[in-house]
């Protein structure tokens, strides 16, 4: 539930409409292929985590498998990504509250939401998990209802309906723009899956880490694929892909339109409430992820030592507050200087972090497996199949997505801004390495 809460949000409820409009019904393949790449990354991360559960997960494994430089880079990039997410979700949540309560300024709503979830995260890990469970439950129930009712509608089993499965091929074919567009659509959807690794980070703080990691990596990805691929399949069966409007707001989101066809009164209001719940859920899980990674960075000497300090309940308080400050600054910039381009740079430059993390996971697992003795390999509780060929497949898939992005204006912006952010971290590495040497002397 923690993982589902971290990734199911506006990208599925609203953003899937853009993917379907661009690709057609073959968007199902785009989501399936994107999910396959994430599945491979999760399996590789799961093998390492089951053998050695660690808070900070892939950053710690990158340190052991590739060296300090890799841990430093992937850790800071991941933290930077979640700071951007916190800013985006808080802005979205603040604007939603302002729409409901015009007397409350949008910026005040954003800060109110950030303060609320800093409070829940500050109490204990258990409190975070409880809150996330209930927030995620609302989204999961909504999607399950959507899948069941939408399937009945498409099969003509819903009252006053006829079978509409033919919408998959009756409007220009299953891939009206060609199957190559379905492949390039992977670049649009893969970021929707980012956040699955939260399960491994949370499992490391559970009562039985090894068991938790095995369960998370073995079962979560199948549920994610069911929800994402299944939802897109239902949308394209119920509504012809070429009749979907641009999802400029919740009222035009594909989920809203499907619920409206089912005869649900006030579908736009219901979806607005569900999406607001999704915003709260991502804020909650984002604060958890950012604070744990920041604390892990400090423990390894990549950030000030004070950041690693924990409360009596195990919460990294300073890491939590510092991560929130990053989100607050980005939020202030968005409201105070919306035309400055700073907020857009933060959001775009964090866009490729998912791909960087997947490559680091693949390279790390490959190197750690290579160092193992035959006895250690035989004793692995969770294994990556066809090693190292699936690692190579994952790295190749990421390279393909990058190439596709370079040929689209929006994607090109994300690539270059992400490279600039990465370049800044690389430039700071000699200073960090010097500090590490002094600390370990």
Tab-separated table of C-alpha atoms in Angstrom:
chain	number	residue	atom	x	y	z
A	1	UNK	CA	0.000	0.000	0.000
A	2	UNK	CA	2.928	2.343	0.694
A	3	UNK	CA	4.282	1.758	-2.801
A	4	UNK	CA	0.909	2.162	-4.472
A	5	UNK	CA	0.408	5.358	-2.515
A	6	UNK	CA	3.752	6.687	-3.701
A	7	UNK	CA	3.179	6.233	-7.419
A	8	UNK	CA	-0.559	6.328	-8.117
A	9	UNK	CA	-1.422	9.974	-8.616
A	10	UNK	CA	-2.305	12.546	-11.226
A	11	UNK	CA	0.060	10.883	-13.732
A	12	UNK	CA	-2.384	7.959	-13.947
A	13	UNK	CA	-5.714	9.653	-13.244
A	14	UNK	CA	-5.086	12.602	-15.578
A	15	UNK	CA	-1.819	12.173	-17.492
A	16	UNK	CA	-2.791	8.831	-19.040
A	17	UNK	CA	-5.163	10.783	-21.277
A	18	UNK	CA	-2.245	12.517	-23.021
A	19	UNK	CA	-0.471	9.210	-23.617
A	20	UNK	CA	-3.592	7.602	-25.119
A	21	UNK	CA	-4.214	10.652	-27.342
A	22	UNK	CA	-0.625	10.456	-28.618
A	23	UNK	CA	-0.341	6.689	-29.090
A	24	UNK	CA	-3.900	5.373	-29.462
A	25	UNK	CA	-5.044	2.057	-27.941
A	26	UNK	CA	-1.457	0.828	-28.291
A	27	UNK	CA	-0.757	2.945	-25.203
A	28	UNK	CA	-1.454	-0.349	-23.432
A	29	UNK	CA	1.837	-1.614	-24.908
A	30	UNK	CA	3.643	1.571	-23.834
A	31	UNK	CA	2.569	1.067	-20.230
A	32	UNK	CA	3.359	-2.650	-20.429
A	33	UNK	CA	6.890	-2.094	-21.761
A	34	UNK	CA	7.556	0.726	-19.279
A	35	UNK	CA	6.334	-1.532	-16.486
A	36	UNK	CA	8.659	-4.282	-17.698
A	37	UNK	CA	11.705	-2.028	-17.304
A	38	UNK	CA	10.592	-1.064	-13.789
A	39	UNK	CA	9.946	-4.718	-12.976
A	40	UNK	CA	13.522	-5.599	-13.937
A	41	UNK	CA	14.913	-2.762	-11.803
A	42	UNK	CA	12.794	-3.845	-8.834
A	43	UNK	CA	13.930	-7.447	-9.179
A	44	UNK	CA	17.578	-6.353	-9.185
A	45	UNK	CA	17.025	-4.080	-6.215
A	46	UNK	CA	15.142	-6.880	-4.481
A	47	UNK	CA	18.028	-9.325	-4.862
A	48	UNK	CA	20.398	-6.886	-3.190
A	49	UNK	CA	17.932	-5.784	-0.513
A	50	UNK	CA	16.859	-9.298	0.473
A	51	UNK	CA	20.510	-10.207	1.051
A	52	UNK	CA	21.314	-6.930	2.815
A	53	UNK	CA	18.328	-4.778	3.903
A	54	UNK	CA	19.415	-1.149	4.265
A	55	UNK	CA	17.681	2.183	4.741
A	56	UNK	CA	18.727	4.234	1.723
A	57	UNK	CA	18.687	0.959	-0.252
A	58	UNK	CA	20.149	1.534	-3.712
A	59	UNK	CA	22.444	4.341	-2.512
A	60	UNK	CA	24.055	1.997	0.012
A	61	UNK	CA	24.320	-0.782	-2.574
A	62	UNK	CA	25.857	1.643	-5.089
A	63	UNK	CA	28.487	2.533	-2.470
A	64	UNK	CA	29.376	-1.105	-1.882
A	65	UNK	CA	29.128	-2.178	-5.514
A	66	UNK	CA	30.492	0.810	-7.428
A	67	UNK	CA	32.144	3.128	-4.928
A	68	UNK	CA	31.550	6.325	-2.964
A	69	UNK	CA	31.150	8.446	-6.095
A	70	UNK	CA	28.168	6.380	-7.281
A	71	UNK	CA	26.453	6.477	-3.871
A	72	UNK	CA	26.987	10.238	-3.625
A	73	UNK	CA	25.582	10.864	-7.085
A	74	UNK	CA	22.555	8.596	-6.989
A	75	UNK	CA	21.679	9.566	-3.403
A	76	UNK	CA	21.679	13.308	-4.017
A	77	UNK	CA	19.841	12.965	-7.335
A	78	UNK	CA	17.141	10.877	-5.686
A	79	UNK	CA	16.741	13.378	-2.836
A	80	UNK	CA	16.597	16.239	-5.368
A	81	UNK	CA	13.877	14.417	-7.288
A	82	UNK	CA	11.640	14.086	-4.221
A	83	UNK	CA	12.159	17.741	-3.269
A	84	UNK	CA	10.797	18.611	-6.714
A	85	UNK	CA	7.876	16.225	-6.192
A	86	UNK	CA	7.111	17.787	-2.804
A	87	UNK	CA	7.042	21.229	-4.395
A	88	UNK	CA	4.826	20.105	-7.278
A	89	UNK	CA	2.340	18.217	-5.109
A	90	UNK	CA	2.144	20.983	-2.501
A	91	UNK	CA	1.466	23.571	-5.212
A	92	UNK	CA	-1.209	21.327	-6.744
A	93	UNK	CA	-2.763	20.672	-3.338
A	94	UNK	CA	-2.689	24.364	-2.407
A	95	UNK	CA	-4.417	25.369	-5.630
A	96	UNK	CA	-7.056	22.674	-5.068
A	97	UNK	CA	-7.763	23.985	-1.557
A	98	UNK	CA	-7.922	27.545	-2.912
A	99	UNK	CA	-10.512	26.405	-5.460
A	100	UNK	CA	-12.657	24.921	-2.697
A	101	UNK	CA	-12.029	27.721	-0.183
A	102	UNK	CA	-11.260	30.949	-2.096
A	103	UNK	CA	-10.574	32.798	1.170
A	104	UNK	CA	-7.481	30.579	1.663
A	105	UNK	CA	-4.556	31.725	-0.552
A	106	UNK	CA	-3.019	28.943	-2.633
A	107	UNK	CA	0.437	29.461	-1.084
A	108	UNK	CA	-1.053	29.182	2.426
A	109	UNK	CA	-2.786	25.940	1.453
A	110	UNK	CA	0.531	24.563	0.179
A	111	UNK	CA	2.337	25.354	3.432
A	112	UNK	CA	-0.565	23.986	5.457
A	113	UNK	CA	-0.359	20.626	3.687
A	114	UNK	CA	3.429	20.460	4.070
A	115	UNK	CA	3.129	21.225	7.792
A	116	UNK	CA	0.416	18.594	8.219
A	117	UNK	CA	2.506	15.789	6.768
A	118	UNK	CA	5.713	16.885	8.426
A	119	UNK	CA	3.750	16.373	11.637
A	120	UNK	CA	2.582	12.860	10.731
A	121	UNK	CA	6.084	11.844	9.605
A	122	UNK	CA	7.633	13.368	12.726
A	123	UNK	CA	5.708	11.135	15.154
A	124	UNK	CA	7.023	7.724	14.057
A	125	UNK	CA	7.527	5.368	11.142
A	126	UNK	CA	4.378	3.510	12.207
A	127	UNK	CA	2.321	6.723	11.989
A	128	UNK	CA	3.624	7.361	8.483
A	129	UNK	CA	2.681	3.821	7.486
A	130	UNK	CA	-0.810	4.056	8.994
A	131	UNK	CA	-1.574	7.379	7.284
A	132	UNK	CA	-0.206	6.134	3.979
A	133	UNK	CA	-2.223	2.932	4.210
A	134	UNK	CA	-5.536	4.774	4.545
A	135	UNK	CA	-4.728	7.405	1.907
A	136	UNK	CA	-3.580	4.736	-0.537
A	137	UNK	CA	-6.666	2.642	0.229
A	138	UNK	CA	-8.941	5.361	-1.160
A	139	UNK	CA	-7.048	5.387	-4.458
A	140	UNK	CA	-6.889	1.614	-4.670
A	141	UNK	CA	-10.618	1.237	-4.012
A	142	UNK	CA	-11.357	3.873	-6.672
A	143	UNK	CA	-9.220	2.040	-9.240
A	144	UNK	CA	-10.683	-1.372	-8.412
A	145	UNK	CA	-14.209	0.031	-8.851
A	146	UNK	CA	-13.073	1.690	-12.074
A	147	UNK	CA	-11.602	-1.559	-13.450
A	148	UNK	CA	-14.586	-3.758	-12.567
A	149	UNK	CA	-17.313	-1.328	-13.651
A	150	UNK	CA	-15.386	-0.281	-16.785
A	151	UNK	CA	-14.877	-3.886	-17.840
A	152	UNK	CA	-18.589	-4.653	-17.361
A	153	UNK	CA	-19.403	-1.581	-19.455
A	154	UNK	CA	-17.003	-2.604	-22.248
A	155	UNK	CA	-18.446	-6.142	-22.322
A	156	UNK	CA	-22.001	-4.809	-22.518
A	157	UNK	CA	-22.902	-6.160	-19.078
A	158	UNK	CA	-23.566	-2.723	-17.595
A	159	UNK	CA	-27.219	-1.515	-17.643
A	160	UNK	CA	-28.295	0.057	-20.966
A	161	UNK	CA	-24.967	-0.578	-22.712
A	162	UNK	CA	-23.659	-2.604	-25.614
A	163	UNK	CA	-20.223	-4.166	-26.071
A	164	UNK	CA	-17.558	-1.553	-26.874
A	165	UNK	CA	-14.405	-3.684	-26.931
A	166	UNK	CA	-14.136	-2.895	-30.646
A	167	UNK	CA	-12.987	0.620	-29.711
A	168	UNK	CA	-9.555	-1.004	-29.412
A	169	UNK	CA	-9.309	-1.358	-33.186
A	170	UNK	CA	-12.311	0.377	-34.793
A	171	UNK	CA	-10.851	3.890	-34.938
A	172	UNK	CA	-7.841	3.616	-37.197
A	173	UNK	CA	-6.556	0.342	-35.765
A	174	UNK	CA	-4.936	-0.708	-32.525
A	175	UNK	CA	-1.858	1.386	-33.342
A	176	UNK	CA	-3.243	4.211	-35.519
A	177	UNK	CA	0.111	6.033	-35.568
A	178	UNK	CA	2.205	2.879	-35.929
A	179	UNK	CA	3.827	0.555	-33.421
A	180	UNK	CA	6.980	2.676	-33.392
A	181	UNK	CA	4.960	5.411	-31.654
A	182	UNK	CA	3.933	2.855	-29.034
A	183	UNK	CA	7.636	2.245	-28.393
A	184	UNK	CA	8.378	5.951	-28.093
A	185	UNK	CA	5.397	6.201	-25.731
A	186	UNK	CA	7.496	4.293	-23.192
A	187	UNK	CA	9.393	7.548	-22.618
A	188	UNK	CA	6.126	9.202	-21.586
A	189	UNK	CA	4.966	6.529	-19.150
A	190	UNK	CA	8.095	5.250	-17.413
A	191	UNK	CA	8.183	8.216	-15.035
A	192	UNK	CA	4.670	7.321	-13.870
A	193	UNK	CA	6.098	4.160	-12.302
A	194	UNK	CA	8.876	5.871	-10.354
A	195	UNK	CA	8.378	5.401	-6.627
A	196	UNK	CA	8.169	1.608	-6.493
A	197	UNK	CA	11.494	1.553	-4.661
A	198	UNK	CA	9.778	3.130	-1.631
A	199	UNK	CA	8.592	-0.371	-0.711
A	200	UNK	CA	12.172	-1.583	-0.323
A	201	UNK	CA	13.159	1.470	1.751
A	202	UNK	CA	10.154	0.992	4.039
A	203	UNK	CA	10.735	-2.764	4.304
A	204	UNK	CA	14.226	-2.053	5.663
A	205	UNK	CA	12.552	-0.398	8.684
A	206	UNK	CA	10.049	-3.197	9.235
A	207	UNK	CA	10.190	-5.921	11.918
A	208	UNK	CA	11.369	-8.574	9.437
A	209	UNK	CA	13.285	-6.683	6.692
A	210	UNK	CA	14.296	-9.685	4.572
A	211	UNK	CA	10.737	-11.030	4.435
A	212	UNK	CA	9.317	-7.559	3.781
A	213	UNK	CA	11.708	-6.957	0.890
A	214	UNK	CA	10.885	-10.310	-0.725
A	215	UNK	CA	7.176	-9.623	-0.508
A	216	UNK	CA	7.507	-6.060	-1.781
A	217	UNK	CA	9.618	-6.854	-4.822
A	218	UNK	CA	7.745	-10.054	-5.705
A	219	UNK	CA	4.151	-8.855	-5.449
A	220	UNK	CA	3.980	-5.074	-5.683
A	221	UNK	CA	5.032	-4.790	-9.310
A	222	UNK	CA	2.259	-7.131	-10.467
A	223	UNK	CA	-0.341	-5.009	-8.710
A	224	UNK	CA	1.123	-1.867	-10.250
A	225	UNK	CA	1.000	-3.384	-13.731
A	226	UNK	CA	-2.582	-4.484	-13.148
A	227	UNK	CA	-3.659	-1.008	-12.101
A	228	UNK	CA	-1.766	0.953	-14.761
A	229	UNK	CA	-2.111	-1.360	-17.764
A	230	UNK	CA	-5.623	-2.426	-16.749
A	231	UNK	CA	-6.806	1.165	-16.331
A	232	UNK	CA	-5.484	2.203	-19.759
A	233	UNK	CA	-7.072	-0.881	-21.336
A	234	UNK	CA	-10.457	-0.028	-19.790
A	235	UNK	CA	-10.240	3.622	-20.903
A	236	UNK	CA	-9.480	2.674	-24.525
A	237	UNK	CA	-12.318	0.122	-24.577
A	238	UNK	CA	-14.940	2.432	-23.085
A	239	UNK	CA	-14.056	5.659	-24.930
A	240	UNK	CA	-12.658	5.814	-28.505
A	241	UNK	CA	-9.110	7.122	-28.227
A	242	UNK	CA	-9.730	9.873	-30.794
A	243	UNK	CA	-12.671	11.226	-28.777
A	244	UNK	CA	-10.626	11.875	-25.634
A	245	UNK	CA	-10.229	15.620	-24.980
A	246	UNK	CA	-6.984	17.112	-23.728
A	247	UNK	CA	-6.961	16.473	-19.953
A	248	UNK	CA	-6.544	20.139	-19.028
A	249	UNK	CA	-8.362	19.671	-15.736
A	250	UNK	CA	-10.018	16.994	-13.617
A	251	UNK	CA	-13.331	17.361	-15.475
A	252	UNK	CA	-11.623	16.262	-18.718
A	253	UNK	CA	-9.496	13.509	-17.177
A	254	UNK	CA	-10.081	10.048	-18.725
A	255	UNK	CA	-11.123	8.538	-15.378
A	256	UNK	CA	-13.750	11.264	-14.962
A	257	UNK	CA	-15.124	10.685	-18.464
A	258	UNK	CA	-15.380	6.924	-17.940
A	259	UNK	CA	-17.176	7.374	-14.618
A	260	UNK	CA	-19.532	9.845	-16.334
A	261	UNK	CA	-20.389	7.251	-19.007
A	262	UNK	CA	-21.124	4.788	-16.253
A	263	UNK	CA	-23.749	7.242	-15.027
A	264	UNK	CA	-21.951	8.291	-11.853
A	265	UNK	CA	-23.464	11.646	-10.777
A	266	UNK	CA	-20.910	14.345	-10.043
A	267	UNK	CA	-18.063	12.314	-11.576
A	268	UNK	CA	-15.825	15.391	-11.779
A	269	UNK	CA	-16.334	16.181	-8.082
A	270	UNK	CA	-15.663	12.567	-7.073
A	271	UNK	CA	-12.483	12.444	-9.142
A	272	UNK	CA	-11.330	15.792	-7.765
A	273	UNK	CA	-11.617	14.379	-4.251
A	274	UNK	CA	-9.776	11.194	-5.261
A	275	UNK	CA	-6.988	13.126	-6.971
A	276	UNK	CA	-6.671	15.414	-3.926
A	277	UNK	CA	-6.279	12.277	-1.815
A	278	UNK	CA	-3.595	11.148	-4.251
A	279	UNK	CA	-1.785	14.466	-3.779
A	280	UNK	CA	-1.841	14.004	0.010
A	281	UNK	CA	-0.579	10.443	-0.334
A	282	UNK	CA	2.348	11.422	-2.560
A	283	UNK	CA	3.223	14.283	-0.190
A	284	UNK	CA	3.308	11.842	2.711
A	285	UNK	CA	5.409	9.220	0.943
A	286	UNK	CA	7.625	11.897	-0.646
A	287	UNK	CA	8.569	13.299	2.751
A	288	UNK	CA	9.353	9.786	3.953
A	289	UNK	CA	11.543	8.963	0.916
A	290	UNK	CA	13.402	12.281	0.875
A	291	UNK	CA	14.153	12.231	4.616
A	292	UNK	CA	15.388	8.615	4.604
A	293	UNK	CA	17.670	9.196	1.645
A	294	UNK	CA	19.013	12.431	3.137
A	295	UNK	CA	19.715	10.674	6.447
A	296	UNK	CA	21.448	7.847	4.601
A	297	UNK	CA	23.613	10.396	2.755
A	298	UNK	CA	24.645	11.917	6.082
A	299	UNK	CA	25.452	8.514	7.588
A	300	UNK	CA	27.908	7.875	4.748
A	301	UNK	CA	29.492	11.324	5.029
A	302	UNK	CA	27.901	12.860	1.930
A	303	UNK	CA	25.898	15.388	3.976
A	304	UNK	CA	26.350	17.130	7.387
A	305	UNK	CA	26.380	14.659	10.278
A	306	UNK	CA	23.507	16.360	12.090
A	307	UNK	CA	21.161	15.295	9.295
A	308	UNK	CA	21.571	11.649	10.320
A	309	UNK	CA	20.331	12.171	13.892
A	310	UNK	CA	17.125	10.334	14.781
A	311	UNK	CA	14.469	10.858	17.402
A	312	UNK	CA	13.600	8.260	20.041
A	313	UNK	CA	11.015	6.843	17.622
A	314	UNK	CA	13.598	6.427	14.853
A	315	UNK	CA	12.584	9.424	12.726
A	316	UNK	CA	15.469	11.387	11.110
A	317	UNK	CA	14.103	14.749	12.295
A	318	UNK	CA	16.732	17.046	10.771
A	319	UNK	CA	16.617	15.217	7.435
A	320	UNK	CA	12.830	15.538	7.436
A	321	UNK	CA	12.908	19.275	8.170
A	322	UNK	CA	15.698	19.932	5.639
A	323	UNK	CA	13.794	18.075	2.929
A	324	UNK	CA	10.712	20.134	3.721
A	325	UNK	CA	12.709	23.364	3.507
A	326	UNK	CA	13.756	22.379	-0.012
A	327	UNK	CA	10.121	21.860	-0.961
A	328	UNK	CA	9.111	25.143	0.723
A	329	UNK	CA	11.758	27.136	-1.180
A	330	UNK	CA	10.665	25.657	-4.503
A	331	UNK	CA	7.029	26.397	-3.626
A	332	UNK	CA	7.808	30.013	-2.671
A	333	UNK	CA	9.645	30.515	-5.951
A	334	UNK	CA	6.635	29.215	-7.875
A	335	UNK	CA	4.189	31.616	-6.191
A	336	UNK	CA	6.502	34.635	-5.782
A	337	UNK	CA	8.196	34.515	-9.185
A	338	UNK	CA	6.121	32.267	-11.472
A	339	UNK	CA	7.787	33.683	-14.606
A	340	UNK	CA	11.362	33.296	-13.372
A	341	UNK	CA	11.677	29.780	-14.779
A	342	UNK	CA	13.311	28.502	-11.574
A	343	UNK	CA	10.397	26.253	-10.623
A	344	UNK	CA	10.227	24.846	-14.162
A	345	UNK	CA	13.979	24.173	-14.065
A	346	UNK	CA	13.653	22.258	-10.778
A	347	UNK	CA	10.816	20.125	-12.156
A	348	UNK	CA	12.506	19.441	-15.507
A	349	UNK	CA	15.966	18.789	-14.091
A	350	UNK	CA	14.581	16.158	-11.727
A	351	UNK	CA	12.867	14.344	-14.586
A	352	UNK	CA	15.654	11.934	-15.544
A	353	UNK	CA	16.437	10.813	-12.012
A	354	UNK	CA	14.284	7.705	-12.471
A	355	UNK	CA	16.353	6.609	-15.445
A	356	UNK	CA	19.662	7.352	-13.704
A	357	UNK	CA	18.556	5.341	-10.654
A	358	UNK	CA	17.577	2.336	-12.808
A	359	UNK	CA	20.979	2.329	-14.522
A	360	UNK	CA	22.795	2.535	-11.176
A	361	UNK	CA	20.683	-0.339	-9.826
A	362	UNK	CA	21.489	-2.501	-12.873
A	363	UNK	CA	25.233	-1.780	-12.739
A	364	UNK	CA	25.406	-2.241	-8.964
A	365	UNK	CA	23.598	-5.587	-8.930
A	366	UNK	CA	25.740	-6.811	-11.824
A	367	UNK	CA	28.939	-5.928	-9.974
A	368	UNK	CA	27.820	-7.331	-6.615
A	369	UNK	CA	26.755	-10.626	-8.203
A	370	UNK	CA	30.114	-10.852	-9.973
A	371	UNK	CA	31.946	-10.583	-6.631
A	372	UNK	CA	29.940	-13.379	-4.977
A	373	UNK	CA	31.257	-16.857	-4.408
A	374	UNK	CA	29.255	-19.771	-5.890
A	375	UNK	CA	27.981	-20.585	-2.387
A	376	UNK	CA	26.748	-17.013	-1.879
A	377	UNK	CA	24.946	-17.057	-5.234
A	378	UNK	CA	23.253	-20.340	-4.344
A	379	UNK	CA	22.133	-18.888	-1.016
A	380	UNK	CA	20.349	-15.866	-2.514
A	381	UNK	CA	16.716	-15.769	-1.394
A	382	UNK	CA	15.703	-13.652	-4.391
A	383	UNK	CA	17.474	-13.906	-7.736
A	384	UNK	CA	17.541	-11.982	-10.992
A	385	UNK	CA	16.947	-14.363	-13.876
A	386	UNK	CA	19.258	-14.665	-16.910
A	387	UNK	CA	21.981	-12.628	-15.255
A	388	UNK	CA	23.533	-10.400	-16.649
A	389	UNK	CA	21.410	-10.263	-19.815
A	390	UNK	CA	18.418	-8.646	-18.122
A	391	UNK	CA	20.751	-5.988	-16.715
A	392	UNK	CA	21.938	-5.238	-20.229
A	393	UNK	CA	18.329	-5.172	-21.428
A	394	UNK	CA	17.402	-2.633	-18.733
A	395	UNK	CA	20.367	-0.377	-19.525
A	396	UNK	CA	19.551	-0.621	-23.238
A	397	UNK	CA	15.911	0.263	-22.532
A	398	UNK	CA	16.960	3.345	-20.586
A	399	UNK	CA	19.299	4.385	-23.425
A	400	UNK	CA	16.410	3.989	-25.875
A	401	UNK	CA	14.133	6.210	-23.747
A	402	UNK	CA	16.865	8.871	-23.558
A	403	UNK	CA	17.297	8.855	-27.337
A	404	UNK	CA	13.543	9.190	-27.834
A	405	UNK	CA	13.442	12.129	-25.406
A	406	UNK	CA	16.198	13.929	-27.286
A	407	UNK	CA	13.977	13.985	-30.365
A	408	UNK	CA	11.025	15.682	-28.626
A	409	UNK	CA	11.091	19.351	-27.511
A	410	UNK	CA	9.801	18.697	-23.978
A	411	UNK	CA	11.968	15.617	-23.561
A	412	UNK	CA	15.045	17.448	-24.795
A	413	UNK	CA	14.504	20.127	-22.137
A	414	UNK	CA	14.344	17.462	-19.421
A	415	UNK	CA	17.511	15.779	-20.674
A	416	UNK	CA	19.613	18.940	-20.740
A	417	UNK	CA	18.347	20.389	-17.450
A	418	UNK	CA	18.893	17.017	-15.757
A	419	UNK	CA	22.426	16.901	-17.115
A	420	UNK	CA	23.061	20.412	-15.757
A	421	UNK	CA	21.865	19.374	-12.279
A	422	UNK	CA	24.014	16.236	-12.488
A	423	UNK	CA	26.978	18.313	-13.651
A	424	UNK	CA	26.712	20.519	-10.556
A	425	UNK	CA	26.858	17.423	-8.335
A	426	UNK	CA	29.858	16.055	-10.247
A	427	UNK	CA	31.646	19.394	-9.861
A	428	UNK	CA	31.094	19.254	-6.074
A	429	UNK	CA	32.381	15.681	-5.738
A	430	UNK	CA	36.104	16.579	-5.203
A	431	UNK	CA	35.125	18.701	-2.176
A	432	UNK	CA	32.952	15.932	-0.751
A	433	UNK	CA	35.675	13.336	-1.361
A	434	UNK	CA	38.212	15.497	0.470
A	435	UNK	CA	35.813	15.795	3.412
A	436	UNK	CA	35.273	12.019	3.386
A	437	UNK	CA	39.010	11.405	3.492
A	438	UNK	CA	39.431	13.673	6.527
A	439	UNK	CA	36.465	12.091	8.334
A	440	UNK	CA	37.721	8.534	7.781
A	441	UNK	CA	41.350	9.329	8.646
